mmCIF file of N, CA and C in Angstrom:
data_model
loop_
_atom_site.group_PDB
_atom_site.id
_atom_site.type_symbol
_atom_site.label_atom_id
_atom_site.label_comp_id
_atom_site.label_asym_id
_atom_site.label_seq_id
_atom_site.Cartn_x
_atom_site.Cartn_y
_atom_site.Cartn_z
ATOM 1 N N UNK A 184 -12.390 -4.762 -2.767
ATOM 2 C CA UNK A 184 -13.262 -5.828 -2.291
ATOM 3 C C UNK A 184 -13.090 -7.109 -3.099
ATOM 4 N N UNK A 185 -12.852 -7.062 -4.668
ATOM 5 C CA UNK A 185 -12.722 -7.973 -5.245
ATOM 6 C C UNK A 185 -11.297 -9.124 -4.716
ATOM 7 N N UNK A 186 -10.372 -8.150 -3.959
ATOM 8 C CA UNK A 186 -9.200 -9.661 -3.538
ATOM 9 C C UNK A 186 -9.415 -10.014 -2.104
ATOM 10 N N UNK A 187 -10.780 -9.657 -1.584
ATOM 11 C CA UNK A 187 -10.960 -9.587 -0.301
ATOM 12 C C UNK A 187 -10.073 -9.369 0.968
ATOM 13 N N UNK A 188 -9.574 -7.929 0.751
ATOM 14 C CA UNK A 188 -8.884 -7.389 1.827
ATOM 15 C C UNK A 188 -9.393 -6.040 2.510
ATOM 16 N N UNK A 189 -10.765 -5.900 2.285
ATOM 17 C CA UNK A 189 -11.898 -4.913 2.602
ATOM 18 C C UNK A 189 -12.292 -6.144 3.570
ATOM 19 N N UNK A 190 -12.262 -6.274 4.425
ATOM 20 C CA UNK A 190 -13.551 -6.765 5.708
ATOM 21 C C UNK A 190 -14.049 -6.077 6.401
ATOM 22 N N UNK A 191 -15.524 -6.896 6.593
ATOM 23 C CA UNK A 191 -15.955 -6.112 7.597
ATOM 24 C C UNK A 191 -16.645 -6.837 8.940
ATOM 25 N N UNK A 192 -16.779 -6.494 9.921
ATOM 26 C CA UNK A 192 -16.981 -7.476 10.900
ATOM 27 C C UNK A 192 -16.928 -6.588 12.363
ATOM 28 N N UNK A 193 -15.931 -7.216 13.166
ATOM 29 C CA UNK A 193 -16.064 -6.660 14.385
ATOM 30 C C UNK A 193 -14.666 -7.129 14.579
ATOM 31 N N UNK A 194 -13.265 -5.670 14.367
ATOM 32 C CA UNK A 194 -11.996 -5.828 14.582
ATOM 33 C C UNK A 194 -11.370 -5.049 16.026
ATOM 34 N N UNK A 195 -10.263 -5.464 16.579
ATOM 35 C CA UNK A 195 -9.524 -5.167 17.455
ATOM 36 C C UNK A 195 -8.342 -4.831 17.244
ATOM 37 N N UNK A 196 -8.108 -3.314 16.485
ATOM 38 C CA UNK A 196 -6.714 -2.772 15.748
ATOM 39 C C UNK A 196 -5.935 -3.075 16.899
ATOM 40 N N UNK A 197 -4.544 -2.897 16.086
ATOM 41 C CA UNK A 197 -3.314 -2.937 17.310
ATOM 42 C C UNK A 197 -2.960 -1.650 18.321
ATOM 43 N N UNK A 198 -4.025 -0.394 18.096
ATOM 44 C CA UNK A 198 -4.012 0.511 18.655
ATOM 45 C C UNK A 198 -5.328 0.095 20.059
ATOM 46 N N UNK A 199 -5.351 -0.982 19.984
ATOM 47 C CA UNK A 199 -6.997 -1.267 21.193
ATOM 48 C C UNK A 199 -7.816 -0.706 20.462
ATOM 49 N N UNK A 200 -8.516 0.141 19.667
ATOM 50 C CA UNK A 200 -9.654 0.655 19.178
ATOM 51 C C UNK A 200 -10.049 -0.306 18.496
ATOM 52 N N UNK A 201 -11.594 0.033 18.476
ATOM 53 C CA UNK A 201 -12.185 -1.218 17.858
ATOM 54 C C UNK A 201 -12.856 -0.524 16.537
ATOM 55 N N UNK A 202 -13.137 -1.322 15.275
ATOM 56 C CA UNK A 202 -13.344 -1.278 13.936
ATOM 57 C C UNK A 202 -14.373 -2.030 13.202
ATOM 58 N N UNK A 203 -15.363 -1.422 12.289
ATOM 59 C CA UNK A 203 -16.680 -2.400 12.094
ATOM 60 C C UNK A 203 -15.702 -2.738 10.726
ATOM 61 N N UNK A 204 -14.476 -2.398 9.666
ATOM 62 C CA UNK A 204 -13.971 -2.522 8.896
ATOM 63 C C UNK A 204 -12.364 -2.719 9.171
ATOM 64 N N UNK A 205 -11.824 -3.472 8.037
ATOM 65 C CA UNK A 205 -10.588 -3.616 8.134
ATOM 66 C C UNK A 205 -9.809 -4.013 7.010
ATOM 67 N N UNK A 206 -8.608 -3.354 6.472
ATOM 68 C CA UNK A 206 -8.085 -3.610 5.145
ATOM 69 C C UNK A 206 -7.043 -4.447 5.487
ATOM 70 N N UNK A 207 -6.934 -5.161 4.574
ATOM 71 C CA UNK A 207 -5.697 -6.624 4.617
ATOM 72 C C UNK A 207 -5.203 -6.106 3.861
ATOM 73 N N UNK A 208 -3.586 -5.003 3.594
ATOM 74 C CA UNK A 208 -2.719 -4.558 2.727
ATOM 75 C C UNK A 208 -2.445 -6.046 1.884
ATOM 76 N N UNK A 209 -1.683 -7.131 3.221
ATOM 77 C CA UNK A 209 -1.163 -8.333 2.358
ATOM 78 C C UNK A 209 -2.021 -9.004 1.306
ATOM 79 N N UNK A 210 -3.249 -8.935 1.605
ATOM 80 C CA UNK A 210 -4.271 -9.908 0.411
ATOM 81 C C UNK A 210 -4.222 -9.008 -0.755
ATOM 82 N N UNK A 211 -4.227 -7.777 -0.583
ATOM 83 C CA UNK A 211 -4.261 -6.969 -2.021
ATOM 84 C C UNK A 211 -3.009 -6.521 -3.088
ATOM 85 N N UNK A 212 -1.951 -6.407 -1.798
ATOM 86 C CA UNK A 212 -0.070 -6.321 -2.639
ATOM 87 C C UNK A 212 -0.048 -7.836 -2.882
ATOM 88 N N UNK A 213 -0.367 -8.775 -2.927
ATOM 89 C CA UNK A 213 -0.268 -9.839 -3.644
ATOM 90 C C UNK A 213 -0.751 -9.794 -5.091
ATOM 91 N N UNK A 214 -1.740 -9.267 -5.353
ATOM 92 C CA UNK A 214 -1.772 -8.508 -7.014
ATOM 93 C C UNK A 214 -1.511 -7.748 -7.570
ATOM 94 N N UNK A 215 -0.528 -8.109 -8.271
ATOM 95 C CA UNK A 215 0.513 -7.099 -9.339
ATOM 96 C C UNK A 215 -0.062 -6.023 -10.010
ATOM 97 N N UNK A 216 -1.285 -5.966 -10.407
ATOM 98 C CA UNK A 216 -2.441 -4.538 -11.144
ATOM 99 C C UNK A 216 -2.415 -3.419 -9.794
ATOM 100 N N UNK A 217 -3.023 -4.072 -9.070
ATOM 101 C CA UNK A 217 -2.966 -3.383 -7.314
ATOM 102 C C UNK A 217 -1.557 -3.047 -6.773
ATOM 103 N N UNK A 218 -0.516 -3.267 -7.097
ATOM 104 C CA UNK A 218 0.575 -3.324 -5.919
ATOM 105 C C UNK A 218 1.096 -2.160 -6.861
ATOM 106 N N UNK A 219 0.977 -1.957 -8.041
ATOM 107 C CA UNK A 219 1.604 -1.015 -8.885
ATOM 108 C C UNK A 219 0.475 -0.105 -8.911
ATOM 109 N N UNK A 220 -0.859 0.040 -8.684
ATOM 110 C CA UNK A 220 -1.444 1.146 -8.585
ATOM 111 C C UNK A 220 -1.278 1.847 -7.425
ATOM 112 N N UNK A 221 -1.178 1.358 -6.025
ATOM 113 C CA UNK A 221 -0.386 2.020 -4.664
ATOM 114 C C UNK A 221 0.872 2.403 -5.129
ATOM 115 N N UNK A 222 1.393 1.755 -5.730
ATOM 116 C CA UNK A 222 2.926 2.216 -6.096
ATOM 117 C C UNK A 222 2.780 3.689 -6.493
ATOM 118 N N UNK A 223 2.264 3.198 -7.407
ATOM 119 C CA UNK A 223 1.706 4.908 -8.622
ATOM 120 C C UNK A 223 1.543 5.869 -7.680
ATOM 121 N N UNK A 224 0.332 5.534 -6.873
ATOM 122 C CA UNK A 224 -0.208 6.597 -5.936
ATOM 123 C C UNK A 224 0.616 7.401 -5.143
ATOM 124 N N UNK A 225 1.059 6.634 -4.604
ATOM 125 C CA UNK A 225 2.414 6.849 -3.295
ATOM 126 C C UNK A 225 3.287 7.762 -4.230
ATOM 127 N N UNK A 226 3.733 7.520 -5.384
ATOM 128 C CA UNK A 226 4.878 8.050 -5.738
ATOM 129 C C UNK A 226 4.395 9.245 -6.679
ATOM 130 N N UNK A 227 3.112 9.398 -6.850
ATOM 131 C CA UNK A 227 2.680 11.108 -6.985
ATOM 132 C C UNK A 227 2.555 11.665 -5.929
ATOM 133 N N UNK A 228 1.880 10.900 -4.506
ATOM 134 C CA UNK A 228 1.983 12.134 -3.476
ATOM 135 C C UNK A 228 3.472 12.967 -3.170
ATOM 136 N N UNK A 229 3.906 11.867 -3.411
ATOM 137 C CA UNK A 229 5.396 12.454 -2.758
ATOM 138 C C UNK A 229 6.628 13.276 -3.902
ATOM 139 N N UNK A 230 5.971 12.911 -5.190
ATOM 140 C CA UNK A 230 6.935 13.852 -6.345
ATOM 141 C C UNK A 230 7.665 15.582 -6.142
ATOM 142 N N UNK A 231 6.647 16.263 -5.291
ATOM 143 C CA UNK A 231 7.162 17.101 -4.985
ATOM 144 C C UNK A 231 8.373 17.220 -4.131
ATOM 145 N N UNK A 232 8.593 16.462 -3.284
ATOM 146 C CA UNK A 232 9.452 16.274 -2.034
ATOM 147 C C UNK A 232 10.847 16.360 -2.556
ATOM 148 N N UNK A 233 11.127 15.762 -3.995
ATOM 149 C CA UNK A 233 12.388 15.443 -3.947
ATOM 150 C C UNK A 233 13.110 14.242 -3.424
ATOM 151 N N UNK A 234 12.261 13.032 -3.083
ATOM 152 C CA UNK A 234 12.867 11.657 -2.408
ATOM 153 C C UNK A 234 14.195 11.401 -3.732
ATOM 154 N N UNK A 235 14.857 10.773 -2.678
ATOM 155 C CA UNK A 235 16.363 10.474 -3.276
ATOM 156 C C UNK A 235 16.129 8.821 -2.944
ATOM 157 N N UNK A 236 15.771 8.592 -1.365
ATOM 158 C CA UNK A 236 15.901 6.706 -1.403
ATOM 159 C C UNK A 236 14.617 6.689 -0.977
ATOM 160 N N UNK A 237 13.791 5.519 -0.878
ATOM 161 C CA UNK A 237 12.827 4.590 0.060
ATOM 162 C C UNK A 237 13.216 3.825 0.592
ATOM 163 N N UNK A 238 12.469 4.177 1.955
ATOM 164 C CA UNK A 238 12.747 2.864 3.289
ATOM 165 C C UNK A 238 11.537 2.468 3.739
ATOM 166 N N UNK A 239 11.311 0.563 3.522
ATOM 167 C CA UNK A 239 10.121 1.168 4.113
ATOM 168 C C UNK A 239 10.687 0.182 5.561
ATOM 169 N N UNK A 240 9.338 -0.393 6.502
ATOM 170 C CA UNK A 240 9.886 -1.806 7.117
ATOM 171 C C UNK A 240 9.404 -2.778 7.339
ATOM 172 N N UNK A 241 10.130 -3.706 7.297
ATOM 173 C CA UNK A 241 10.397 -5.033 7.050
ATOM 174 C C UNK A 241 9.335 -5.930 7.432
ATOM 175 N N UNK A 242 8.424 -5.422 8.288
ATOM 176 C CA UNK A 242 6.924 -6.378 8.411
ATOM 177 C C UNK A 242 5.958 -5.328 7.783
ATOM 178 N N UNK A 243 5.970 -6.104 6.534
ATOM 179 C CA UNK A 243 4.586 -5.917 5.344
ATOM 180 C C UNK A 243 5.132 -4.733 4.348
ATOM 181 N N UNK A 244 6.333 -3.956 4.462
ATOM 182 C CA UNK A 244 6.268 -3.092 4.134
ATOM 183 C C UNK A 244 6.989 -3.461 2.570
ATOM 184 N N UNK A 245 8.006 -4.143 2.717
ATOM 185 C CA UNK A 245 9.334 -4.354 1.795
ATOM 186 C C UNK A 245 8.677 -4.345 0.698
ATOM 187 N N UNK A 246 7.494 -5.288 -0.113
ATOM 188 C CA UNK A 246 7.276 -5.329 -1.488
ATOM 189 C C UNK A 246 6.691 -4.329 -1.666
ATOM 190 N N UNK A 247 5.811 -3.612 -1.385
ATOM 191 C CA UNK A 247 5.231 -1.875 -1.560
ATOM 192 C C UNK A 247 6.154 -1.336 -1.623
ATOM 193 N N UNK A 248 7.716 -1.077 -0.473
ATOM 194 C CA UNK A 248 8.819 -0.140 -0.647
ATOM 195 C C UNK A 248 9.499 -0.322 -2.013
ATOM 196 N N UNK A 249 9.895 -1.715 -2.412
ATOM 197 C CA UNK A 249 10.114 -2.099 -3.221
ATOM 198 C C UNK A 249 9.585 -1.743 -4.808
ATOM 199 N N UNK A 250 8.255 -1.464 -5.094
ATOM 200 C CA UNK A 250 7.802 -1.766 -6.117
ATOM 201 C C UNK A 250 7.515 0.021 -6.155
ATOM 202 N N UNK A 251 7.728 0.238 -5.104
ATOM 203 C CA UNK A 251 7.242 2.416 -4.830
ATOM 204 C C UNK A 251 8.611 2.767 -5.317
ATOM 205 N N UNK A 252 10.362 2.112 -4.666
ATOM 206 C CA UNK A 252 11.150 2.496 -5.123
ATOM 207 C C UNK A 252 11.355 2.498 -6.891
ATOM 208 N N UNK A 253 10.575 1.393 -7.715
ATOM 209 C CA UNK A 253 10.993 0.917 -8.998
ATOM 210 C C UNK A 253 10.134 2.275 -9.827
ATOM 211 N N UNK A 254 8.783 2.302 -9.419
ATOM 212 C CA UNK A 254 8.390 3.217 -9.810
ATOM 213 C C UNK A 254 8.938 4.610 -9.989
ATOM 214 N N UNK A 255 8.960 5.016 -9.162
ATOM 215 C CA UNK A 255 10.080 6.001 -8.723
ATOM 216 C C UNK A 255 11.478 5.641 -9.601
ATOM 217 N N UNK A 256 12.290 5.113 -9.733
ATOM 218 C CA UNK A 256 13.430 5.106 -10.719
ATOM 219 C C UNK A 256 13.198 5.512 -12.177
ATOM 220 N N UNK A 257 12.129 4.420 -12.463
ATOM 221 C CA UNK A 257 11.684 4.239 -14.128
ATOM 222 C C UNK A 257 10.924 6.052 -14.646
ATOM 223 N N UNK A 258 10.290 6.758 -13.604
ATOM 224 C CA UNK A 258 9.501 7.419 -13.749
ATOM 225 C C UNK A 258 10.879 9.242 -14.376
ATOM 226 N N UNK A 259 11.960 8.731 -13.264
ATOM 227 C CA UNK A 259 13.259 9.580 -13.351
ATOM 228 C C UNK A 259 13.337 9.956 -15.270
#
């Protein structure tokens, strides 16, 4: 809530369903404390798996894929 990407209001997801809440990924991966704590997250769920690359795509995804792949290297 603090980078205001928690709203709440009256939304129209891209699935047609409608939403009294809505998270703005972009307002919050714009802060580096935040973009590396999803990073973190993401890259314990998936430790078991064995990932070799990350893909993510290219609308909204790249700096999260990005900063999930670094994690993931350094962590090796």
């Amino acid at each position: 809530e603090d980078t205001n990407a928690l709203m709440y209001g009256h939304f129209i997801l891209s699935s047609g369903m409608r939403s009294d809440t809505y998270f703005q990924c972009a307002k919050v991966l714009q802060h580096p404390k935040y973009l590396m704590m999803f990073s973190e997250i993401l890259c314990d769920q998936f430790k078991s798996f064995g990932i070799e690359k990350v893909v993510s795509p290219a609308m909204g995804g790249i700096v999260l894929g990005t900063e999930v792949a670094g994690v993931y290297h350094y962590r090796k």
